[in-house]
Coordinates of C-alpha atoms in Angstrom, one line a residue:
Chain A
M20 CA 146.0 95.6 202.5
Q21 CA 149.0 93.6 201.7
R22 CA 148.9 92.0 198.3
Q23 CA 149.4 88.3 198.1
P24 CA 152.3 87.6 195.6
T25 CA 151.3 85.3 192.9
L26 CA 153.7 82.4 192.5
L27 CA 155.7 82.8 189.4
S28 CA 154.9 79.2 188.0
S29 CA 151.5 78.6 189.2
C30 CA 149.6 79.0 186.0
A31 CA 152.5 77.3 184.0
R32 CA 152.2 74.2 186.2
A33 CA 148.4 74.1 186.7
A34 CA 147.5 74.2 183.2
T35 CA 149.7 71.1 182.2
A36 CA 148.2 68.0 180.9
A37 CA 149.9 66.1 183.8
E38 CA 148.0 68.2 186.4
A39 CA 144.7 67.6 184.5
R40 CA 144.7 64.1 186.2
Y41 CA 144.2 65.9 189.6
R42 CA 141.0 67.4 188.5
I43 CA 138.0 66.3 190.6
T44 CA 136.0 63.9 188.6
A45 CA 132.7 63.9 190.4
P46 CA 130.2 65.8 188.2
P47 CA 129.6 69.4 189.5
F48 CA 126.1 69.3 188.7
T49 CA 122.8 67.3 189.0
R50 CA 120.8 65.9 186.2
R51 CA 119.4 68.5 183.9
S52 CA 115.6 68.7 183.7
S53 CA 114.7 69.6 180.0
R54 CA 111.6 69.8 178.0
V55 CA 111.8 69.4 174.3
I56 CA 108.5 70.7 172.8
A57 CA 107.6 70.5 169.1
L58 CA 105.6 73.3 167.8
D59 CA 103.8 71.7 164.9
E60 CA 103.3 68.3 163.5
R61 CA 106.3 68.2 161.1
A62 CA 108.5 68.9 164.1
A63 CA 106.6 66.3 166.2
A64 CA 107.8 63.8 163.7
V65 CA 111.3 64.8 164.3
V66 CA 110.8 65.0 168.2
E67 CA 109.0 61.7 168.4
Q68 CA 111.6 60.0 166.1
M69 CA 114.1 61.0 168.8
Q70 CA 111.9 59.5 171.5
L71 CA 111.9 56.3 169.6
A72 CA 115.4 56.0 168.5
G73 CA 116.6 54.4 171.5
Q74 CA 119.3 57.0 172.3
R75 CA 119.8 57.4 176.1
W76 CA 118.7 60.9 177.0
S77 CA 119.3 62.6 180.4
G78 CA 115.8 62.6 181.6
G79 CA 114.5 65.2 179.0
H80 CA 110.7 65.0 178.3
F81 CA 109.8 65.1 174.5
L82 CA 106.6 66.8 174.1
V83 CA 104.3 68.2 171.2
F84 CA 102.3 71.3 171.4
D85 CA 98.5 70.4 171.0
S86 CA 96.5 73.6 171.8
A87 CA 96.0 76.6 173.7
V88 CA 93.8 76.3 176.8
P89 CA 92.8 79.2 179.2
D90 CA 96.1 80.4 181.0
D91 CA 97.9 77.3 179.7
A92 CA 98.4 75.1 176.9
L93 CA 98.0 71.1 176.3
L94 CA 100.9 69.0 175.4
R95 CA 101.0 65.7 173.8
R96 CA 103.8 63.4 175.3
A97 CA 105.9 61.6 172.6
A98 CA 106.0 58.6 175.0
G99 CA 102.1 58.7 175.2
G100 CA 99.4 60.7 177.1
T101 CA 99.0 64.3 177.6
A102 CA 100.2 67.1 180.2
L103 CA 99.6 70.7 180.8
L104 CA 102.4 73.1 179.9
S105 CA 102.3 74.4 183.6
E106 CA 102.8 70.8 184.9
E107 CA 105.8 70.2 182.6
L108 CA 107.4 73.6 183.3
D109 CA 107.2 72.7 187.0
G110 CA 110.8 71.8 188.0
A111 CA 112.2 72.3 184.3
D112 CA 115.3 74.2 183.7
T113 CA 115.6 74.4 180.0
V114 CA 113.0 74.5 177.4
V115 CA 113.9 73.5 173.7
M116 CA 111.3 74.5 171.1
V117 CA 111.6 72.6 167.9
A118 CA 109.7 74.2 164.9
T119 CA 109.4 74.1 161.1
A120 CA 107.7 76.6 158.8
Q121 CA 104.4 75.3 160.0
A122 CA 104.6 76.4 163.5
S123 CA 102.4 79.1 164.9
A124 CA 103.3 82.2 166.5
E125 CA 100.8 81.5 169.3
A126 CA 102.4 78.3 170.4
A127 CA 105.9 80.1 170.6
S128 CA 104.3 83.0 172.3
I129 CA 102.5 80.8 175.0
I130 CA 105.6 78.7 175.7
G131 CA 107.9 81.7 175.7
D132 CA 105.9 83.7 178.1
A133 CA 105.5 80.9 180.6
C134 CA 109.4 80.3 180.5
A135 CA 110.0 84.0 181.0
A136 CA 107.5 84.0 183.9
R137 CA 109.3 81.0 185.5
S138 CA 112.9 82.3 184.6
I139 CA 113.5 79.1 182.6
M140 CA 115.9 79.3 179.7
S141 CA 114.3 78.8 176.5
A142 CA 115.8 78.0 173.1
G143 CA 114.6 77.4 169.6
L144 CA 115.6 75.1 166.9
V145 CA 114.2 75.8 163.5
V146 CA 114.1 72.7 161.0
P147 CA 114.2 73.5 157.4
E148 CA 111.2 71.5 156.4
A149 CA 107.8 72.7 155.1
G150 CA 109.2 75.9 153.3
P151 CA 110.8 79.2 154.4
V152 CA 111.4 79.6 157.9
G153 CA 111.4 83.5 157.9
E154 CA 108.0 83.8 159.6
V155 CA 108.7 81.2 162.3
V156 CA 112.1 82.7 163.2
S157 CA 110.4 86.1 163.6
A158 CA 107.7 84.4 165.8
L159 CA 110.3 82.5 168.0
R160 CA 112.7 85.6 168.3
P161 CA 110.9 87.2 171.2
N162 CA 110.2 83.8 173.0
A163 CA 113.7 82.1 172.8
M164 CA 116.9 83.3 174.4
V165 CA 118.8 81.2 171.7
L166 CA 117.6 80.5 168.1
V167 CA 119.5 78.2 165.8
V168 CA 118.3 77.7 162.2
L169 CA 119.6 74.4 161.1
Q170 CA 120.2 73.2 157.5
D171 CA 119.4 69.5 158.5
A172 CA 117.0 68.0 160.8
A173 CA 119.5 65.4 161.6
D174 CA 121.5 67.9 163.7
V175 CA 118.7 68.3 166.1
P176 CA 119.6 65.0 168.2
E177 CA 123.3 66.3 168.1
V178 CA 122.2 69.8 169.4
L179 CA 120.2 68.4 172.1
S180 CA 122.8 65.7 173.1
A181 CA 125.3 68.5 173.5
L182 CA 123.0 70.1 175.9
R183 CA 122.5 67.0 177.9
V184 CA 118.9 66.9 177.5
Chain B
M17 CA 129.1 67.8 176.0
L18 CA 131.2 65.9 173.5
K19 CA 132.1 62.4 173.4
Q20 CA 135.8 61.6 173.9
E21 CA 136.2 60.2 170.5
I22 CA 134.6 63.2 168.9
N23 CA 136.8 65.4 170.8
E24 CA 139.9 63.5 169.7
L25 CA 138.4 63.5 166.1
L26 CA 138.3 67.5 166.3
T27 CA 141.5 68.3 168.1
Q28 CA 144.1 66.0 166.5
T29 CA 145.5 67.6 163.4
G30 CA 148.7 65.7 162.7
P31 CA 149.5 63.7 159.8
G32 CA 147.0 60.9 159.1
T33 CA 144.3 62.2 161.2
P34 CA 141.0 63.1 159.9
M35 CA 140.9 66.7 161.1
G36 CA 144.6 67.0 160.1
A37 CA 143.4 65.9 156.5
M38 CA 140.7 68.6 156.6
F39 CA 143.2 71.4 157.7
R40 CA 145.3 70.2 154.8
Q41 CA 142.4 71.1 152.3
Y42 CA 143.0 74.9 153.0
W43 CA 145.5 77.6 152.3
I44 CA 146.5 78.6 156.0
P45 CA 148.7 81.1 157.5
A46 CA 152.1 79.6 158.0
L47 CA 154.0 82.8 159.2
L48 CA 154.1 86.6 158.9
A49 CA 156.0 88.0 155.9
E50 CA 157.9 90.1 158.3
E51 CA 159.7 86.8 159.6
L52 CA 161.4 86.5 156.1
P53 CA 161.9 90.2 155.4
E54 CA 164.5 90.0 152.6
N55 CA 166.2 87.6 150.2
D56 CA 168.8 85.2 151.8
C57 CA 167.6 86.1 155.2
P58 CA 168.0 83.6 158.1
P59 CA 165.6 80.6 157.8
V60 CA 162.9 80.2 160.2
R61 CA 161.7 77.0 162.1
V62 CA 157.9 76.5 161.4
K63 CA 155.8 73.8 163.0
L64 CA 152.3 73.3 161.4
L65 CA 149.9 70.5 161.9
S66 CA 152.3 68.6 163.9
E67 CA 155.0 68.8 161.0
R68 CA 158.5 70.2 161.5
L69 CA 159.4 72.7 158.6
I70 CA 161.8 75.3 157.8
A71 CA 160.9 78.3 155.9
F72 CA 163.2 80.5 153.9
R73 CA 163.4 83.1 151.1
D74 CA 166.1 82.6 148.6
S75 CA 168.4 84.9 146.5
E76 CA 165.6 85.5 143.9
G77 CA 162.9 86.2 146.5
R78 CA 161.2 82.9 146.1
Y79 CA 159.7 81.6 149.4
G80 CA 160.1 77.9 150.5
L81 CA 158.6 75.8 153.0
I82 CA 160.4 72.4 153.3
D83 CA 161.0 69.5 155.7
E84 CA 163.3 71.0 158.4
F85 CA 165.9 68.1 158.4
C86 CA 168.5 67.3 155.8
A87 CA 167.8 64.0 153.9
H88 CA 171.6 63.1 154.5
R89 CA 171.9 62.7 158.3
G90 CA 168.8 64.3 159.8
V91 CA 170.4 67.8 160.7
S92 CA 168.2 70.5 161.2
L93 CA 168.4 73.1 158.3
W94 CA 167.8 76.0 160.7
F95 CA 171.6 75.9 161.0
G96 CA 171.8 76.1 157.2
R97 CA 173.5 78.8 155.0
N98 CA 170.8 80.6 152.9
E99 CA 172.9 81.4 149.9
E100 CA 173.0 81.4 145.9
S101 CA 169.3 80.2 145.6
G102 CA 169.2 77.5 148.1
L103 CA 169.5 76.5 151.8
R104 CA 172.7 74.5 152.3
C105 CA 173.2 72.2 155.3
T106 CA 176.2 73.2 157.2
Y107 CA 177.2 69.7 158.2
H108 CA 178.2 68.3 154.7
G109 CA 177.0 71.0 152.4
W110 CA 174.0 69.5 150.9
K111 CA 172.0 72.2 149.4
Y112 CA 168.1 72.4 148.7
D113 CA 166.0 74.8 146.6
V114 CA 162.6 76.1 147.7
T115 CA 160.8 73.1 146.3
G116 CA 162.9 70.7 148.5
Q117 CA 164.8 69.5 145.7
C118 CA 168.6 68.9 146.5
V119 CA 170.6 70.6 144.1
E120 CA 174.1 70.0 145.4
I121 CA 176.1 67.3 147.2
P122 CA 179.7 68.7 147.3
S123 CA 181.2 65.5 148.8
E124 CA 180.1 63.4 145.8
P125 CA 182.1 63.0 142.5
A126 CA 180.9 65.7 140.2
I127 CA 179.7 63.0 137.5
R128 CA 177.1 61.6 140.1
H129 CA 175.8 65.0 141.0
S130 CA 172.8 65.2 138.9
S131 CA 171.5 61.8 139.2
L132 CA 171.9 61.4 142.8
C133 CA 170.5 64.9 143.5
A134 CA 167.7 64.2 141.2
K135 CA 166.5 61.3 143.5
I136 CA 166.7 63.5 146.6
K137 CA 163.9 65.7 147.4
L138 CA 162.5 66.9 150.9
T139 CA 158.8 67.3 151.4
S140 CA 157.9 70.8 150.5
Y141 CA 154.8 73.1 150.5
P142 CA 154.1 76.2 148.5
L143 CA 154.6 79.3 150.3
V144 CA 152.8 82.4 149.0
K145 CA 152.8 86.1 150.3
I146 CA 149.4 87.7 150.3
G147 CA 149.1 90.7 152.4
D148 CA 151.1 90.5 155.7
V149 CA 151.0 86.7 155.8
L150 CA 152.8 83.9 154.1
W151 CA 150.2 81.2 153.2
T152 CA 150.9 77.6 152.8
Y153 CA 148.8 74.6 151.3
M154 CA 149.9 71.2 153.0
G155 CA 147.5 68.9 150.9
D156 CA 147.7 67.0 147.7
P157 CA 149.2 69.2 145.2
R158 CA 146.7 67.7 142.6
T159 CA 143.8 69.5 144.3
T160 CA 145.4 72.8 145.3
P161 CA 142.6 75.3 145.8
D162 CA 142.5 78.8 144.5
L163 CA 144.5 81.3 146.6
P164 CA 142.9 82.7 149.7
Q165 CA 140.6 85.7 149.1
W166 CA 140.2 87.1 152.7
E167 CA 139.6 90.7 152.5
F168 CA 142.1 91.7 155.2
A169 CA 144.9 90.3 153.1
H170 CA 143.9 91.8 149.9
V171 CA 143.3 95.6 150.8
P172 CA 146.2 97.9 150.3
A173 CA 149.1 97.5 152.6
E174 CA 148.3 100.8 154.5
Q175 CA 144.9 99.6 155.4
T176 CA 145.7 96.4 157.1
Y177 CA 147.7 95.1 159.9
T178 CA 148.3 91.6 161.1
S179 CA 150.1 90.0 164.2
K180 CA 150.5 86.6 165.7
R181 CA 151.0 85.1 169.1
W182 CA 151.7 81.7 170.3
Q183 CA 148.8 80.2 172.3
E184 CA 149.4 77.4 174.6
C185 CA 146.5 75.3 174.0
N186 CA 144.6 73.1 171.3
W187 CA 143.3 75.2 168.4
L188 CA 139.8 74.1 168.9
Q189 CA 139.3 75.8 172.4
A190 CA 140.9 78.9 171.0
L191 CA 138.5 79.0 168.1
E192 CA 135.6 78.3 170.4
G193 CA 136.4 81.3 172.4
G194 CA 136.2 83.3 169.1
I195 CA 132.6 82.3 168.4
D196 CA 131.4 82.7 172.0
S197 CA 129.9 86.1 171.8
S198 CA 128.4 85.7 175.3
H199 CA 131.6 86.4 177.2
V200 CA 132.3 89.8 175.8
S201 CA 130.0 91.6 178.1
W202 CA 131.8 90.0 181.1
L203 CA 135.2 89.4 180.3
H204 CA 136.2 92.2 177.9
S205 CA 133.7 94.7 179.6
G206 CA 136.6 97.0 180.7
G207 CA 138.1 97.2 177.3
L208 CA 135.0 98.6 175.7
K209 CA 135.4 101.7 177.8
T210 CA 139.3 102.1 177.5
D211 CA 140.9 100.3 174.6
P212 CA 141.7 102.7 171.9
L213 CA 140.7 100.3 169.2
F214 CA 137.1 99.6 170.8
K215 CA 136.1 102.8 172.8
G216 CA 133.8 105.4 171.6
A217 CA 131.4 103.7 169.4
R218 CA 127.7 104.2 169.9
G219 CA 127.2 100.5 170.0
N220 CA 129.3 100.0 173.1
A221 CA 126.5 101.7 175.0
Y222 CA 124.1 99.0 174.0
N223 CA 126.7 96.4 174.9
L224 CA 127.1 97.8 178.5
A225 CA 123.3 98.8 179.1
D226 CA 122.0 95.3 178.1
R227 CA 124.1 92.3 179.4
K228 CA 121.2 89.9 178.8
V229 CA 122.2 88.8 175.2
F230 CA 120.0 86.7 172.8
F231 CA 121.7 84.7 170.2
E232 CA 120.8 83.6 166.6
V233 CA 122.8 81.2 164.8
V234 CA 122.4 80.6 161.1
E235 CA 124.4 78.2 158.9
S236 CA 126.0 79.7 156.0
E237 CA 127.9 78.3 153.0
G238 CA 131.2 78.7 154.7
G239 CA 130.2 78.0 158.3
L240 CA 128.2 80.0 160.4
L241 CA 126.7 83.4 161.1
I242 CA 126.3 84.2 164.9
G243 CA 123.9 87.0 165.8
A244 CA 124.0 88.3 169.2
R245 CA 121.3 90.9 169.8
R246 CA 120.7 93.5 172.7
N247 CA 118.0 95.9 173.2
A248 CA 118.3 99.4 171.4
E249 CA 115.9 102.1 170.9
E250 CA 112.3 101.5 171.1
G251 CA 111.3 98.7 168.8
H252 CA 114.8 98.0 167.6
Y253 CA 117.7 95.5 168.5
Y254 CA 121.2 96.1 168.2
W255 CA 122.8 93.3 166.5
R256 CA 126.4 92.0 166.4
I257 CA 127.1 89.4 163.6
T258 CA 130.2 87.2 163.7
P259 CA 131.0 85.1 160.8
W260 CA 132.8 81.9 161.3
V261 CA 134.4 80.3 158.2
M262 CA 135.7 76.7 158.3
P263 CA 137.9 75.6 159.7
S264 CA 139.2 78.7 162.0
F265 CA 138.5 81.9 160.7
T266 CA 136.4 84.6 162.5
M267 CA 135.6 88.1 162.2
I268 CA 134.7 90.4 165.2
P269 CA 131.8 92.7 164.6
P270 CA 133.1 96.2 164.2
R271 CA 132.7 99.1 166.6
G272 CA 132.0 102.7 165.0
D273 CA 134.7 103.6 162.4
H274 CA 137.3 101.4 164.1
P275 CA 139.1 98.9 162.0
I276 CA 137.5 95.4 161.7
H277 CA 139.5 92.7 163.5
G278 CA 139.3 88.9 163.7
H279 CA 141.5 85.9 164.1
F280 CA 142.7 82.6 162.4
W281 CA 143.8 79.8 164.6
I282 CA 146.3 77.4 163.1
P283 CA 147.5 74.3 164.9
I284 CA 151.0 74.1 165.6
D285 CA 150.6 70.7 167.2
D286 CA 147.6 69.2 169.3
E287 CA 148.8 71.4 172.4
N288 CA 149.7 74.7 171.0
C289 CA 148.4 76.9 168.2
W290 CA 149.2 80.2 166.6
T291 CA 146.7 82.9 166.8
Y292 CA 146.8 85.3 163.8
S293 CA 145.0 88.6 164.6
Y294 CA 144.2 91.2 161.9
D295 CA 142.8 94.5 162.0
Y296 CA 141.8 96.3 158.5
H297 CA 139.8 99.1 157.3
P298 CA 137.8 98.4 154.0
V299 CA 138.2 101.9 152.7
R300 CA 140.8 104.0 154.5
P301 CA 144.2 103.7 155.6
L302 CA 144.9 102.9 159.1
S303 CA 145.8 106.0 161.1
A304 CA 149.2 106.4 162.8
A305 CA 147.6 106.2 166.2
E306 CA 145.5 103.0 165.2
R307 CA 148.7 101.4 163.9
Q308 CA 150.6 102.5 167.0
A309 CA 147.8 101.0 169.2
M310 CA 148.1 97.7 167.4
T311 CA 151.9 97.4 167.6
E312 CA 151.7 98.2 171.4
G313 CA 149.5 95.4 171.8
H314 CA 146.0 97.0 172.0
G315 CA 142.6 95.6 170.8
V316 CA 142.9 91.9 169.5
H317 CA 146.9 92.1 169.5
C318 CA 149.5 91.7 172.4
E319 CA 152.8 92.8 173.7
Y320 CA 155.5 90.3 173.3
V321 CA 158.3 88.8 175.1
P322 CA 161.2 90.8 173.2
G323 CA 162.3 89.0 170.0
T324 CA 159.6 86.5 170.1
Y325 CA 155.9 85.8 169.2
R326 CA 155.2 84.8 172.8
P327 CA 152.9 87.1 174.6
L328 CA 154.6 89.1 177.4
Q329 CA 151.8 88.1 179.7
N330 CA 152.1 84.2 179.6
K331 CA 151.4 81.4 182.0
D332 CA 155.1 81.5 183.2
N333 CA 154.2 84.9 185.0
D334 CA 150.5 84.2 185.7
Y335 CA 149.7 86.7 182.8
L336 CA 150.7 89.5 185.1
M337 CA 147.6 89.1 187.1
D338 CA 146.6 92.5 188.8
R339 CA 144.0 91.8 191.4
A340 CA 143.8 95.4 192.5
A341 CA 142.8 96.2 188.8
Q342 CA 140.3 93.3 189.0
K343 CA 138.9 94.8 192.2
R344 CA 138.7 98.3 190.9
G345 CA 136.9 97.1 187.8
D346 CA 139.7 98.3 185.4
T347 CA 139.6 94.9 184.0
Y348 CA 137.1 92.2 184.8
S349 CA 139.6 89.4 185.1
G350 CA 142.7 91.3 186.3
V351 CA 144.4 90.4 183.1
K352 CA 145.3 93.5 180.9
G353 CA 144.3 93.4 177.3
I354 CA 141.6 91.6 175.3
S355 CA 143.8 89.1 173.6
M356 CA 145.4 87.9 176.8
Q357 CA 142.1 87.9 178.7
D358 CA 141.0 85.1 176.3
A359 CA 144.2 83.4 176.0
S360 CA 144.6 83.2 179.8
L361 CA 141.4 81.6 180.4
Q362 CA 141.5 79.2 177.4
E363 CA 144.9 78.1 178.5
S364 CA 143.8 77.6 182.1
M365 CA 141.5 74.6 180.6
G366 CA 144.7 72.6 180.0
P367 CA 146.3 71.8 176.7
I368 CA 143.3 69.8 175.4
V369 CA 140.0 70.5 177.5
D370 CA 138.1 67.5 178.3
R371 CA 134.7 68.1 176.5
T372 CA 132.9 65.2 178.1
K373 CA 132.7 67.0 181.5
E374 CA 131.4 70.3 180.3
R375 CA 128.0 71.4 180.9
L376 CA 127.0 73.6 177.9
V377 CA 123.8 75.8 177.9
S378 CA 121.8 77.1 175.1
T379 CA 123.8 80.2 174.8
D380 CA 126.5 77.9 173.7
S381 CA 124.7 77.0 170.7
G382 CA 127.2 78.6 168.3
I383 CA 129.9 76.4 169.8
I384 CA 127.7 73.5 169.4
M385 CA 127.0 74.1 165.9
A386 CA 130.5 74.7 164.9
R387 CA 131.6 71.6 166.3
R388 CA 128.7 69.6 164.5
K389 CA 129.5 71.3 161.2
L390 CA 133.3 70.4 161.7
W391 CA 132.4 66.9 162.6
R392 CA 130.2 66.5 159.6
A393 CA 132.8 68.0 157.2
V394 CA 135.5 65.8 158.6
E395 CA 133.5 62.7 158.0
A396 CA 132.2 63.8 154.6
L397 CA 135.8 64.4 153.5
R398 CA 137.1 61.0 155.2
D399 CA 134.3 59.0 153.9
E400 CA 133.2 60.5 150.6
G401 CA 136.0 62.8 149.7
V402 CA 133.7 65.9 149.8
R403 CA 135.7 69.2 149.8
P404 CA 134.9 71.1 153.0
P405 CA 133.3 74.4 153.3
G406 CA 135.6 77.5 153.4
V407 CA 137.9 76.1 150.8
D408 CA 135.9 77.8 148.0
V409 CA 136.9 81.4 147.8
A410 CA 133.5 82.6 147.6
H411 CA 133.0 81.3 151.0
Q412 CA 135.9 83.7 152.3
M413 CA 134.2 86.8 151.0
V414 CA 132.4 87.8 154.4
R415 CA 132.3 90.6 156.7
S416 CA 131.1 91.0 160.2
A417 CA 128.4 93.6 161.0
A418 CA 127.1 95.8 163.9
V419 CA 123.7 97.2 163.1
V420 CA 120.4 98.2 164.5
L421 CA 117.4 96.7 163.1
P422 CA 113.6 96.7 163.7
K423 CA 112.7 93.9 166.1
D424 CA 110.9 91.9 163.5
Q425 CA 113.5 91.7 161.0
S426 CA 116.1 88.9 160.8
F427 CA 119.7 90.0 161.0
V428 CA 120.2 88.0 157.7
D429 CA 117.6 90.0 155.7
G430 CA 118.4 93.2 157.7
C431 CA 122.0 93.1 156.7
G432 CA 121.7 91.9 153.3
D433 CA 125.0 92.6 151.3
A434 CA 126.5 94.1 154.4
L435 CA 127.7 90.6 155.2
R436 CA 129.5 90.0 152.0
V437 CA 132.8 91.9 150.9
R438 CA 131.9 94.9 149.0
P439 CA 135.1 96.3 147.7
G440 CA 135.5 100.0 148.2
E441 CA 132.5 100.3 150.5
K442 CA 132.6 100.7 154.3
H443 CA 131.6 98.1 156.6
A444 CA 128.2 98.2 158.4
S445 CA 128.9 99.5 162.0
V446 CA 127.5 101.5 164.6

């Protein structure tokens, strides 16, 4: 097979600021469908505050783990009302669990397993409230592809904003 | 995704900018010691943080980093004569010492020399040799921090090697590549099998066998610890832990008994940066083969356009893209060498990438947190005068690690002191 020669200047030209203005501006994606689920009541306060703060989110649902039910879990919507985990995961592409030291391993396990079964990306944000977080980090580890241990709860909205929740 | 104003806040480092003010809190690499190899050697143009400077080494071996241009008529002192303890402008003979103080104006009557000279002083910054690097501090002299304590710069000379290369993009997108562990299993997969400074480690097998990486990001005093885990033997994870110390130091987790390596990214201006790449071993000299591999551009180093610090593979020659090697799988991207695989892609994003358009995923959490910490530190410095993380030398005493731990153990607990410098003790590596 004849090899196509690479033009000597192609990268040099393509990587300039001047060429950047020819980049296609149409967003190459549709809106993300994220679920932010607080695993305990302290984390719920963080999540509910974000729902109330008036920040414009990109369609993310803010939820609180309430209890386990057979083959599912009951969630509380920060905006009001309840939903089953299975209903919320239908159509979701990312789940972010928010937890403090009070979070239960059971909640992390139920949500993590449900995400894995549906091939949904799962992440965990551990907020440094209510004591040492070692146990909750261990509980989340098998259930989240990414775990971030924060020093400041104020960073939670920033992380979620960066992820276009 | 980052708002445009925050992108500008973090990427602009010139005088008077908030991020520039933060960079000016640190001792940063200014040039390699090899660039000023002897007393009265030729001066070297240096551009740092969008300031044009000239570096020289005077007749007594003192290093100077001063404003590049003569106070008289604005001539570049790169054309100067470095002689008799000063750098003399070749236009009219004005002479400056390493502090930028004018010490001679030959055209003026002798009686006026001292008083006129005393009033003429170019901006200057301290320049100190530690290890293979000449370091400078470009901030307020009244708050000069302690000299840097990075381990790679303090081990004996036979245990360390540092190179640098010109990278043609903003410093932040280069740094972000350094804390993005998820790209290693893809972009650098060829190098794990073939690079003499990487191959042969037991850990490489874990890397290649399990491409589904899980991440844990933990804040540290100086920045972040980014743990990437893969499956190992039953009941265990293989962890690779990368420390990032603010503003732009990273250390790549080691492989076997190979030397440890990492980078500093230092802004030249807002569209170019220097990548300083170091390799060192905490307890033994680098072997002749290792040092040769480094000078030949293996590992994190690169080959150069002769006589320069510009990589031989650069955007003017399409990084010597080899599509046949890409197709064969010799390299994943077709670009040879770890460092240029990174640089080629980072430069392709443009001089300053538009972060309002990116679509980050949760595996980018290390990048998200690094930006957040930089942003927070910049604002704390600007609004409250808070000294940023990483200035304190205690924050600099870090090591990366590669370890196998039981699944229920956190990498922070499992590594313990292995993530800190332990003089005379080997690094934790598999």
